[in-house]
PDB file of C-alpha atoms in Angstrom:
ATOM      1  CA  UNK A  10      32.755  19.261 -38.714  1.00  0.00           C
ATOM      2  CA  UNK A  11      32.044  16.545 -36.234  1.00  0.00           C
ATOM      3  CA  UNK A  12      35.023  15.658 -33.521  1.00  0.00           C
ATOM      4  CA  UNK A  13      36.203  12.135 -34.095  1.00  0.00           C
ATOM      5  CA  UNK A  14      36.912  10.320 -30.901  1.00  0.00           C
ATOM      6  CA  UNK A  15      39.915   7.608 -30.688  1.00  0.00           C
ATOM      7  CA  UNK A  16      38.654   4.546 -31.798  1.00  0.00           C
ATOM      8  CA  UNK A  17      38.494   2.480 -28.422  1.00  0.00           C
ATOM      9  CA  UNK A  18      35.690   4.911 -26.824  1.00  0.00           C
ATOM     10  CA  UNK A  19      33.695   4.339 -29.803  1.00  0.00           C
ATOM     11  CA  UNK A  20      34.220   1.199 -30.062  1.00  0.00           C
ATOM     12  CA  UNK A  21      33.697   0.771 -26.560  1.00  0.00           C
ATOM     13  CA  UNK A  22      30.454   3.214 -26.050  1.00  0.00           C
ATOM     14  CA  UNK A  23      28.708   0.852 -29.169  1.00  0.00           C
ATOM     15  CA  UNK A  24      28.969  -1.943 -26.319  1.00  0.00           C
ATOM     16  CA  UNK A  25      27.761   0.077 -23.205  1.00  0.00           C
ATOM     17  CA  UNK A  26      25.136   1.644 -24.840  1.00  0.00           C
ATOM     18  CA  UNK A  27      23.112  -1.557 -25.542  1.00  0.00           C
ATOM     19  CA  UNK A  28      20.766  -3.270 -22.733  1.00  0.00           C
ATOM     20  CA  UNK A  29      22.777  -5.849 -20.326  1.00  0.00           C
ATOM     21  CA  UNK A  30      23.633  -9.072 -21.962  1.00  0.00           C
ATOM     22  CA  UNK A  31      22.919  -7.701 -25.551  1.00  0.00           C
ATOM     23  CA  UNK A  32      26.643  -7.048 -27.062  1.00  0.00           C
ATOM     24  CA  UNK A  33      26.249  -6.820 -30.939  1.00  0.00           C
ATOM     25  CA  UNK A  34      28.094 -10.030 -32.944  1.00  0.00           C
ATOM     26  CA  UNK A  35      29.493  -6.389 -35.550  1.00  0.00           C
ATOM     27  CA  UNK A  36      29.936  -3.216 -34.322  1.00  0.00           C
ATOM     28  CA  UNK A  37      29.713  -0.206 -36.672  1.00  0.00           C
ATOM     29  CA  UNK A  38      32.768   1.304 -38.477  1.00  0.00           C
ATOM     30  CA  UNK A  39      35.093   2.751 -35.434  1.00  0.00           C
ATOM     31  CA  UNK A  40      35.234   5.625 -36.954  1.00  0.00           C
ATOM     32  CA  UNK A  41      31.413   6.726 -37.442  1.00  0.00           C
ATOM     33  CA  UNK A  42      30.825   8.388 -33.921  1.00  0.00           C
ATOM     34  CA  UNK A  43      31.251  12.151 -32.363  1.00  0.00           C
ATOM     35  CA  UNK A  44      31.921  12.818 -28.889  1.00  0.00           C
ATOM     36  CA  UNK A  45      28.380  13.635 -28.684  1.00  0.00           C
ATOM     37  CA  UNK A  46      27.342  10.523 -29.811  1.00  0.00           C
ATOM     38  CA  UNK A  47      29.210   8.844 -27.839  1.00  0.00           C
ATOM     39  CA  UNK A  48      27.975   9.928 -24.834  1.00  0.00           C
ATOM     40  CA  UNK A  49      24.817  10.082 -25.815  1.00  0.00           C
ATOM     41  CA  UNK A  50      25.237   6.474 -26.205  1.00  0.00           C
ATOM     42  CA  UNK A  51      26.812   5.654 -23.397  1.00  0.00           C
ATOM     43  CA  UNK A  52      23.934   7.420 -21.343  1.00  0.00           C
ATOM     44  CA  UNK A  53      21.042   6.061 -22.942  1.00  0.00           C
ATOM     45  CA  UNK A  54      22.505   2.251 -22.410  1.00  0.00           C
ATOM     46  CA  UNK A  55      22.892   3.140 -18.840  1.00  0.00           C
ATOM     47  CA  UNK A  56      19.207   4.505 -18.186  1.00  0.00           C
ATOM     48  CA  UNK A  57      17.709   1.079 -19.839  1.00  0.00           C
ATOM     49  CA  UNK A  58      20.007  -0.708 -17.835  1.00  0.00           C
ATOM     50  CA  UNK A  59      18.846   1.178 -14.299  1.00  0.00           C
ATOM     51  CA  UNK A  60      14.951   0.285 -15.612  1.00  0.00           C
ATOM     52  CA  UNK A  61      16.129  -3.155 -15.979  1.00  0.00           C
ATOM     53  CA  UNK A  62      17.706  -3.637 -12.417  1.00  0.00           C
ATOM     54  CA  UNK A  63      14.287  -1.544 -11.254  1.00  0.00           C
ATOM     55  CA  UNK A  64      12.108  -3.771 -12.855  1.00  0.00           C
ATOM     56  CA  UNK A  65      13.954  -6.786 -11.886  1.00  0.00           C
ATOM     57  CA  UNK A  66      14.276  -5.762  -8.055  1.00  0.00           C
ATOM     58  CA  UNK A  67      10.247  -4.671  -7.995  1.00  0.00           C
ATOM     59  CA  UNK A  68       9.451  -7.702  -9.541  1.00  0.00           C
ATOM     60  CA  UNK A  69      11.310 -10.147  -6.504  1.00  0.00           C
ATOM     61  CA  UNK A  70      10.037  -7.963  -4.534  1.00  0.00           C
ATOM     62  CA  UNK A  71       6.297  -8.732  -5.371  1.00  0.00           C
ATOM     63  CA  UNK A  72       7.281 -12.203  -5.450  1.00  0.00           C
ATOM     64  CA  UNK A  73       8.245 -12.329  -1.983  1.00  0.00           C
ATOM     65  CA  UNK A  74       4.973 -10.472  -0.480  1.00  0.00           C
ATOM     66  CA  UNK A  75       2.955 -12.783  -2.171  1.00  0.00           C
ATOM     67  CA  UNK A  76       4.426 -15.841  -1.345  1.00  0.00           C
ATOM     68  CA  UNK A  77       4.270 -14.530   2.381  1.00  0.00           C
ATOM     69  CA  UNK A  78       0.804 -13.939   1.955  1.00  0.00           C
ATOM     70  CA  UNK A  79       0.284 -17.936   0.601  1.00  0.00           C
ATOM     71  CA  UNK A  80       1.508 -18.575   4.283  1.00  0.00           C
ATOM     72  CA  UNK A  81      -0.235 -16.539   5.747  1.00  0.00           C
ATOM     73  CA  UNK A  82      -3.419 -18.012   4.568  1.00  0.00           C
ATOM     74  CA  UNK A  83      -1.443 -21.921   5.178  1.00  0.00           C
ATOM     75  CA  UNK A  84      -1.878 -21.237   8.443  1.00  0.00           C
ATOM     76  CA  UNK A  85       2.130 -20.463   8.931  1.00  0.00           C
ATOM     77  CA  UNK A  86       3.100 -17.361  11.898  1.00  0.00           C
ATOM     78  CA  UNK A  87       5.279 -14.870  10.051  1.00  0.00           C
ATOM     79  CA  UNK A  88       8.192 -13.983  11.833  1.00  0.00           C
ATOM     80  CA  UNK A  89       9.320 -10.509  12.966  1.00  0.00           C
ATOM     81  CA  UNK A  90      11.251 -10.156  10.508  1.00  0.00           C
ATOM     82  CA  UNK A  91       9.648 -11.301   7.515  1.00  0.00           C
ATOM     83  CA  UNK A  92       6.610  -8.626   8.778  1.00  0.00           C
ATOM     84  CA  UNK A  93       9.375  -5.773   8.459  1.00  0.00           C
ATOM     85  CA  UNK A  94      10.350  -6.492   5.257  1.00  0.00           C
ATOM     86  CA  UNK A  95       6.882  -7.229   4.510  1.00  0.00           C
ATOM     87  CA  UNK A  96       5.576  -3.625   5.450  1.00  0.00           C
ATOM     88  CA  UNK A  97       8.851  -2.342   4.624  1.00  0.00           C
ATOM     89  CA  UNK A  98       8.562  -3.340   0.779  1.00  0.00           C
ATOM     90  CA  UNK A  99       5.098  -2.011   0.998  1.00  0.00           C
ATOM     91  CA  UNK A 100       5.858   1.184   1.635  1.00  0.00           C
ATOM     92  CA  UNK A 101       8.216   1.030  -1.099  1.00  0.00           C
ATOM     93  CA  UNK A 102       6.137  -0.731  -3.624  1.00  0.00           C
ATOM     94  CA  UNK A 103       2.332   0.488  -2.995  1.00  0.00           C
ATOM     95  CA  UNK A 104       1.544  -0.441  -6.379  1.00  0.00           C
ATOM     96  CA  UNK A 105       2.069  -4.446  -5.142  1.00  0.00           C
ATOM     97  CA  UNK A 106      -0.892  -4.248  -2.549  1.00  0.00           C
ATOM     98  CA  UNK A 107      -3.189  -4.454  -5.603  1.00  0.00           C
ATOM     99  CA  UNK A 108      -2.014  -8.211  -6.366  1.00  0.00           C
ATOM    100  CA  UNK A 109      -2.653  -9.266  -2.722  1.00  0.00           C
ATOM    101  CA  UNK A 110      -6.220 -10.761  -2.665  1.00  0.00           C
ATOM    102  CA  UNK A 111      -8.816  -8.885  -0.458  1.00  0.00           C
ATOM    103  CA  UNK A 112     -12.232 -10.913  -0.231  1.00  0.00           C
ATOM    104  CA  UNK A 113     -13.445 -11.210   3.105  1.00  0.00           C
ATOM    105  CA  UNK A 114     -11.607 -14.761   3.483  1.00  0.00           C
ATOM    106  CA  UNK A 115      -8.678 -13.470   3.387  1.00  0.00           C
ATOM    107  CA  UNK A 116      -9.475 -10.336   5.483  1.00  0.00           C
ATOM    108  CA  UNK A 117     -10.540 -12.225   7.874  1.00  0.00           C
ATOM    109  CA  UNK A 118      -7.481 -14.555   7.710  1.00  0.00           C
ATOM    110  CA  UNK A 119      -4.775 -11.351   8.113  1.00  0.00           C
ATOM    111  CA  UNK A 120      -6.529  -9.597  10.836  1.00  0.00           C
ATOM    112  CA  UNK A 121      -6.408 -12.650  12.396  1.00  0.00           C
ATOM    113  CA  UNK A 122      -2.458 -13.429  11.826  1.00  0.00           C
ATOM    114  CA  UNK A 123      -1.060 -10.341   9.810  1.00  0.00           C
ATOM    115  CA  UNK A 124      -2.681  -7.169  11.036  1.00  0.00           C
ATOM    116  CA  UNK A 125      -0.405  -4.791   8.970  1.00  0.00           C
ATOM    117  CA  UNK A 126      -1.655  -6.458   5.811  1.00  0.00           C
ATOM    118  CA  UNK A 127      -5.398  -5.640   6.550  1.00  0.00           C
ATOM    119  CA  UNK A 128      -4.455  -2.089   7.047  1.00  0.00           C
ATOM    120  CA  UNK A 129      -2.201  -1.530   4.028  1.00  0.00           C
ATOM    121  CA  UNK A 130      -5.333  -2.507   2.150  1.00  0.00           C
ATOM    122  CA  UNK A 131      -7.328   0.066   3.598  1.00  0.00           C
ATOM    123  CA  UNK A 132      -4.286   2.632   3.003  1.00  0.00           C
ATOM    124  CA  UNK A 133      -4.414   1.340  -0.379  1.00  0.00           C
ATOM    125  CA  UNK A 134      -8.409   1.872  -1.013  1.00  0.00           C
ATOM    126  CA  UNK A 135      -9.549   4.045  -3.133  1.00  0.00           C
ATOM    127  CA  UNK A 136     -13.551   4.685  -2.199  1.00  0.00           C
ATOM    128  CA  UNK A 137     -15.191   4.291   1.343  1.00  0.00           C
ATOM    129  CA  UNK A 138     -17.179   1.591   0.143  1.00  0.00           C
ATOM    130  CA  UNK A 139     -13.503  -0.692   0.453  1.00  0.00           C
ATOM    131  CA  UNK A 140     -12.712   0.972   3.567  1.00  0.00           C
ATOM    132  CA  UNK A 141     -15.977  -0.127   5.306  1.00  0.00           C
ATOM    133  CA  UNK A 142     -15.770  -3.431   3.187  1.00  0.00           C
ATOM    134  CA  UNK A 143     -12.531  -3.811   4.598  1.00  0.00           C
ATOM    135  CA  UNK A 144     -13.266  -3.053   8.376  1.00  0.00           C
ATOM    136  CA  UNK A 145     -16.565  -5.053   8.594  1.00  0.00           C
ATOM    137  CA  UNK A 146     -14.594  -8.260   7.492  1.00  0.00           C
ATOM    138  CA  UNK A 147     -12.188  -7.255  10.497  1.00  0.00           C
ATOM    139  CA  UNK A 148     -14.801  -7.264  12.901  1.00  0.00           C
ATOM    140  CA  UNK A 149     -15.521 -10.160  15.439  1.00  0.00           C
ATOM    141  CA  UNK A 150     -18.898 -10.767  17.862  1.00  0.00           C
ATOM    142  CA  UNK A 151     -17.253 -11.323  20.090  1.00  0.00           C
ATOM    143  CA  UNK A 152     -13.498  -9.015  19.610  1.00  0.00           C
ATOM    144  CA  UNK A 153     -10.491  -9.840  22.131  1.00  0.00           C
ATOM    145  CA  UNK A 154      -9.254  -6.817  23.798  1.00  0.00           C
ATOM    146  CA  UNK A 155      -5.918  -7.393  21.033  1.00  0.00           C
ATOM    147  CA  UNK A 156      -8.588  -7.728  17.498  1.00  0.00           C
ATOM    148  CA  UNK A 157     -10.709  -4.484  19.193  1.00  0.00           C
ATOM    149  CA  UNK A 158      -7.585  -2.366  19.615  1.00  0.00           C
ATOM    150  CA  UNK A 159      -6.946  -2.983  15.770  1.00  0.00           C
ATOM    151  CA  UNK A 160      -9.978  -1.989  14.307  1.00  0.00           C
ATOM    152  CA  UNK A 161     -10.559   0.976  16.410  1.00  0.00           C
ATOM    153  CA  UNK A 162      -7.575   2.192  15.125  1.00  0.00           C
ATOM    154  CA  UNK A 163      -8.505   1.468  11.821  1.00  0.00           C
ATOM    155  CA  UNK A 164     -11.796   3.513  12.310  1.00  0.00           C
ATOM    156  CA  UNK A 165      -9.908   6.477  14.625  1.00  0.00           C
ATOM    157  CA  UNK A 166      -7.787   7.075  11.654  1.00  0.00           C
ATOM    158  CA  UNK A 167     -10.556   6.466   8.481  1.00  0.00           C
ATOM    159  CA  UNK A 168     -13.364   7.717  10.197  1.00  0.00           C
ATOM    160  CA  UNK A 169     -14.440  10.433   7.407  1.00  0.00           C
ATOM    161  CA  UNK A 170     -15.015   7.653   5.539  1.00  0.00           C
ATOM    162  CA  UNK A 171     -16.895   5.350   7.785  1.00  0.00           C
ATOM    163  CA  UNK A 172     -20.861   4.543   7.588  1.00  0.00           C
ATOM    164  CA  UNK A 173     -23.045   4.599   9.926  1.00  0.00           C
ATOM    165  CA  UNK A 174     -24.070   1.157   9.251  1.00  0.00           C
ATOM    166  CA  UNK A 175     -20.270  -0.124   9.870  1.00  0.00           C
ATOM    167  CA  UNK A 176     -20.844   2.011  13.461  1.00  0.00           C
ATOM    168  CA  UNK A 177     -24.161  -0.071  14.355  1.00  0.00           C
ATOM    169  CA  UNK A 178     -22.050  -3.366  13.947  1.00  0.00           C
ATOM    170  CA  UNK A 179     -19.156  -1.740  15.454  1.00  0.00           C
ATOM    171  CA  UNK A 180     -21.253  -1.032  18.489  1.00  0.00           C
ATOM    172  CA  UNK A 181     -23.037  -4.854  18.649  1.00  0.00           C
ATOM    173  CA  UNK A 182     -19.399  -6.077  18.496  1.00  0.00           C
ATOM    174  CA  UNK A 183     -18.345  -4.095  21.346  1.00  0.00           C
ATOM    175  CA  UNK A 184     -21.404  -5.013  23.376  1.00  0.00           C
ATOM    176  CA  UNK A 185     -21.064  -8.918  22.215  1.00  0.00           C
ATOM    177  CA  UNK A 186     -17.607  -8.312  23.498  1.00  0.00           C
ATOM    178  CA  UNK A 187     -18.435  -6.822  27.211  1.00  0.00           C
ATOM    179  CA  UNK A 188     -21.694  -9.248  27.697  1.00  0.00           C
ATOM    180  CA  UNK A 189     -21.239 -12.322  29.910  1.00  0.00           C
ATOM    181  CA  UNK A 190     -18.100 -10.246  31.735  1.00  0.00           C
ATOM    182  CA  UNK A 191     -17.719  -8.646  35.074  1.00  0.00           C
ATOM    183  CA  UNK A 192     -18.860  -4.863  34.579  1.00  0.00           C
ATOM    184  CA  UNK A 193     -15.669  -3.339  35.907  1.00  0.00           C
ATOM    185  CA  UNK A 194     -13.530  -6.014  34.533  1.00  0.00           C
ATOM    186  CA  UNK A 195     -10.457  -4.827  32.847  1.00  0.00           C
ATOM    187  CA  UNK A 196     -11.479  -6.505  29.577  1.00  0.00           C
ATOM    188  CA  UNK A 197     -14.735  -4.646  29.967  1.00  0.00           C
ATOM    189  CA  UNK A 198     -13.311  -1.081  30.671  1.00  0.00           C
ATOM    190  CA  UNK A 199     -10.841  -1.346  27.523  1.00  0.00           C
ATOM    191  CA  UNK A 200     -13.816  -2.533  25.178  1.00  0.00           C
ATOM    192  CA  UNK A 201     -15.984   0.509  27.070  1.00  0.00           C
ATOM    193  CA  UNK A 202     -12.700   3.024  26.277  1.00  0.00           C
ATOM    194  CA  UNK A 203     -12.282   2.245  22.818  1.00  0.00           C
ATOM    195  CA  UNK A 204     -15.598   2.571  21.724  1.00  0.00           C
ATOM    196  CA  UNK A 205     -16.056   6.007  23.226  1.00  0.00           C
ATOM    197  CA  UNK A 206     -12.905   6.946  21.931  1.00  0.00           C
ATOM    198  CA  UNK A 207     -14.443   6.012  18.240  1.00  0.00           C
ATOM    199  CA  UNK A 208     -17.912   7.538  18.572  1.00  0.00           C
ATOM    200  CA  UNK A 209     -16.852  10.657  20.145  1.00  0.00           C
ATOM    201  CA  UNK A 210     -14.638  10.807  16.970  1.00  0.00           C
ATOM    202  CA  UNK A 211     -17.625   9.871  14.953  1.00  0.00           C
ATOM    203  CA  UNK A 212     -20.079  12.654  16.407  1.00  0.00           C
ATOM    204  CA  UNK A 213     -17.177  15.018  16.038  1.00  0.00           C
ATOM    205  CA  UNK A 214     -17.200  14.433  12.621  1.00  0.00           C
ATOM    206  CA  UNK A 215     -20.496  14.609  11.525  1.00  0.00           C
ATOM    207  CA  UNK A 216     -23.331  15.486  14.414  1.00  0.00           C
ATOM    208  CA  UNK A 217     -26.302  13.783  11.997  1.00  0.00           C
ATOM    209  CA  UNK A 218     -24.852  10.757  13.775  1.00  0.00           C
ATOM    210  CA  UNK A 219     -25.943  12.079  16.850  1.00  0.00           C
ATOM    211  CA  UNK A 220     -30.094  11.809  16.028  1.00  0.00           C
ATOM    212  CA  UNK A 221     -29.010   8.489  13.755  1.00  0.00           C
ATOM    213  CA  UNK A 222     -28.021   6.482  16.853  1.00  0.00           C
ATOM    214  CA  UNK A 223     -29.465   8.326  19.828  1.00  0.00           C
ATOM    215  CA  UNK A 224     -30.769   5.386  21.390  1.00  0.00           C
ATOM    216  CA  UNK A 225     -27.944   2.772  20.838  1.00  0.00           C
ATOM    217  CA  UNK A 226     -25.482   5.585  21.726  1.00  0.00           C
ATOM    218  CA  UNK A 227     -27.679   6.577  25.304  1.00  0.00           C
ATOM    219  CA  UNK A 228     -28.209   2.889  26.124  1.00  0.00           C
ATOM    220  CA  UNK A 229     -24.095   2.096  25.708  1.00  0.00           C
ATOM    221  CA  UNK A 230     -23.331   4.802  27.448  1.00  0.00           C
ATOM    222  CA  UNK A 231     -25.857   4.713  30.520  1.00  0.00           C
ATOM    223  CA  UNK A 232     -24.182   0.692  30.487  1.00  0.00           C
ATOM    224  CA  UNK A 233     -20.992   1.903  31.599  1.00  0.00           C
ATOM    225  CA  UNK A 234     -21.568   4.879  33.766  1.00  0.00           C
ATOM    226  CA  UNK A 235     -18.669   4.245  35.900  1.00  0.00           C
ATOM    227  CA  UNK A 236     -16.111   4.387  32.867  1.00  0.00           C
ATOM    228  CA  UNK A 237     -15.210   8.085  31.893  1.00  0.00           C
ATOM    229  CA  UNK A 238     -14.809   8.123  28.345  1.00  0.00           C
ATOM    230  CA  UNK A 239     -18.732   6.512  28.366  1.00  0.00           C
ATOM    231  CA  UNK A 240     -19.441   9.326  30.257  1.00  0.00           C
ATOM    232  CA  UNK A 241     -18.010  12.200  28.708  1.00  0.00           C
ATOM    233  CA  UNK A 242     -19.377  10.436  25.219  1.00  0.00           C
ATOM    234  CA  UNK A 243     -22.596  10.623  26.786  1.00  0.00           C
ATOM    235  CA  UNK A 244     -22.638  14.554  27.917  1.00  0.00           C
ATOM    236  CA  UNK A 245     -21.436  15.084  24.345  1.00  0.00           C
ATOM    237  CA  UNK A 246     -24.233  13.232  23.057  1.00  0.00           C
ATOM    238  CA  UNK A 247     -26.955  15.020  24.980  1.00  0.00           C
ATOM    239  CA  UNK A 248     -25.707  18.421  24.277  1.00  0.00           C
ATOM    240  CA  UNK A 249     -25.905  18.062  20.700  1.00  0.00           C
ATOM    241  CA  UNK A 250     -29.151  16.044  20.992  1.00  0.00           C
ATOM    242  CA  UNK A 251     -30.539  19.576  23.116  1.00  0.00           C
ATOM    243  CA  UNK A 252     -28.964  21.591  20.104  1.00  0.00           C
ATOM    244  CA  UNK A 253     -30.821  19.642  17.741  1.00  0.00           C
ATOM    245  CA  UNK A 254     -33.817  20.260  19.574  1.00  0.00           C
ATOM    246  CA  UNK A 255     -33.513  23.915  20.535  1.00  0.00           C
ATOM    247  CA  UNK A 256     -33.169  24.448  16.689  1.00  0.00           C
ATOM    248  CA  UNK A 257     -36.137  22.325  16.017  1.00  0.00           C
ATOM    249  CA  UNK A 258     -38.654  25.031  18.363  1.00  0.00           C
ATOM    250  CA  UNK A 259     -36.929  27.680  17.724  1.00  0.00           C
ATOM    251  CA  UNK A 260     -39.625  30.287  16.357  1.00  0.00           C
ATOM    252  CA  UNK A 261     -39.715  31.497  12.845  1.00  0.00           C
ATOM    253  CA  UNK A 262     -38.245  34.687  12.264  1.00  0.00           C
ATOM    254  CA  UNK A 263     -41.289  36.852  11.402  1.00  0.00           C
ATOM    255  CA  UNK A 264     -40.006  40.320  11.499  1.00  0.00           C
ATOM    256  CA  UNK A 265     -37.468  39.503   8.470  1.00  0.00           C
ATOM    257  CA  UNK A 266     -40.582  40.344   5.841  1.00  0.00           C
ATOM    258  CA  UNK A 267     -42.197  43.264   7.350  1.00  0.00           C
ATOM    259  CA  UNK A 268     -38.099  44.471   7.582  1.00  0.00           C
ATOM    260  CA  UNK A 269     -37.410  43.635   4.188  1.00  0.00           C
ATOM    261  CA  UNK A 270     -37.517  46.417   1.566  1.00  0.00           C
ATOM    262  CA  UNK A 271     -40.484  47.031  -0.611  1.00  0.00           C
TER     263      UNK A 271
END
């Protein structure tokens, strides 16, 4: 037989165990519930009431990214703090990146005023054709040394997933960007780094790049002898471009059928 519990927790557990701000206008007889019930009860009410306070807290949250985004795109500076709570909430949320629009307007827009928002976005992708998408709206002809920094990063860290059509504009960018400037300008020599730093990456990752841009690659590099990342970017480029080659002449193997078992 059932335990009866004292009339008050029942009574009170019929209350708790409802959603917030829904108390019944008649409660069942006092005398109907078990202890088991009772909790039961009790626990239930307070799991719908933790989705609730979830649910509401998630949903200001996406309120107040997106509304920080409208300024963002009304011309309005974020402050420091509002782009920590910003990325922090993004972290927290992921799923809210997917409301935040993403046409090339308004990639260009953030990468111009809200960097972190351009590469949440990319975080958030989920093919490389976004990801290149993405980056190609970022880039400038020309970049300052600030906008270049960016979206080398942005290809550093994705670059498994970059084309090598988003490399060829890459590279015009970075040339656009070092034309009409002293050759061992500062400006210059950061532009020069970067882009080695990206291609060597690139090469590393897949060497078919190598023979794909052979000639943009030599002629950036042989630019900029004086800069050291062009020219280590350069050695790696020829000895891959010799390996290529040596594979290409190397003689067919014509002992492996008169070696090969009858």
């Amino acid at each position: 037989m059932a335990f009866r519990t004292s009339p008050e927790f029942s009574y009170l557990a019929q209350i708790i165990g409802r959603p917030l701000g829904d108390v019944p206008t008649t409660l069942l007889p006092r005398d109907t519930f078990s202890a088991a019930e009772d909790v039961k009860l009790v626990t239930n009410g307070a799991a719908v009431a933790r989705k609730l306070i979830k649910a509401g807290i998630r949903q200001k949250a996406e309120e107040y990214v997106l509304s920080q985004v409208a300024q963002v795109m009304a011309s309005e500076e974020l402050s420091a703090d509002d782009e920590r709570n910003i990325s922090s909430l993004l972290n927290i949320y992921p799923d809210i990146i997917s409301q935040i629009p993403a046409d090339t307007e308004h990639i260009r827009t953030y990468a111009s005023r809200c960097w972190f928002i351009v590469l949440a976005i990319i975080d958030k992708a989920t093919s490389s054709v976004d990801i290149n998408r993405v980056i190609l709206d970022s880039i400038t002809q020309p970049m300052s040394t600030i906008r270049h920094s960016q979206v080398a990063g942005a290809l550093f860290h994705n670059i498994g997933a970059v084309f090598t059509s988003t490399l060829f504009v890459y590279l015009n960018a970075v040339e656009a960007s070092c034309r009409n400037r002293q050759d061992n300008s500062a400006q210059v020599q950061h532009h020069v780094k970067h882009a080695a730093m990206v291609l060597e990456k690139a090469l590393l990752d897949d060497p078919s790049i190598a023979e794909q841009m052979s000639i943009e690659l030599s002629s950036f590099c042989l630019s900029y002898p004086w800069v050291k990342r062009a020219a280590d970017l350069y050695r790696l480029l020829s000895s891959m471009l010799d390996k290529v080659a040596s594979e290409e002449h190397r003689p067919a193997d014509t002992n492996s059928d008169a070696n090969s078992p009858k």
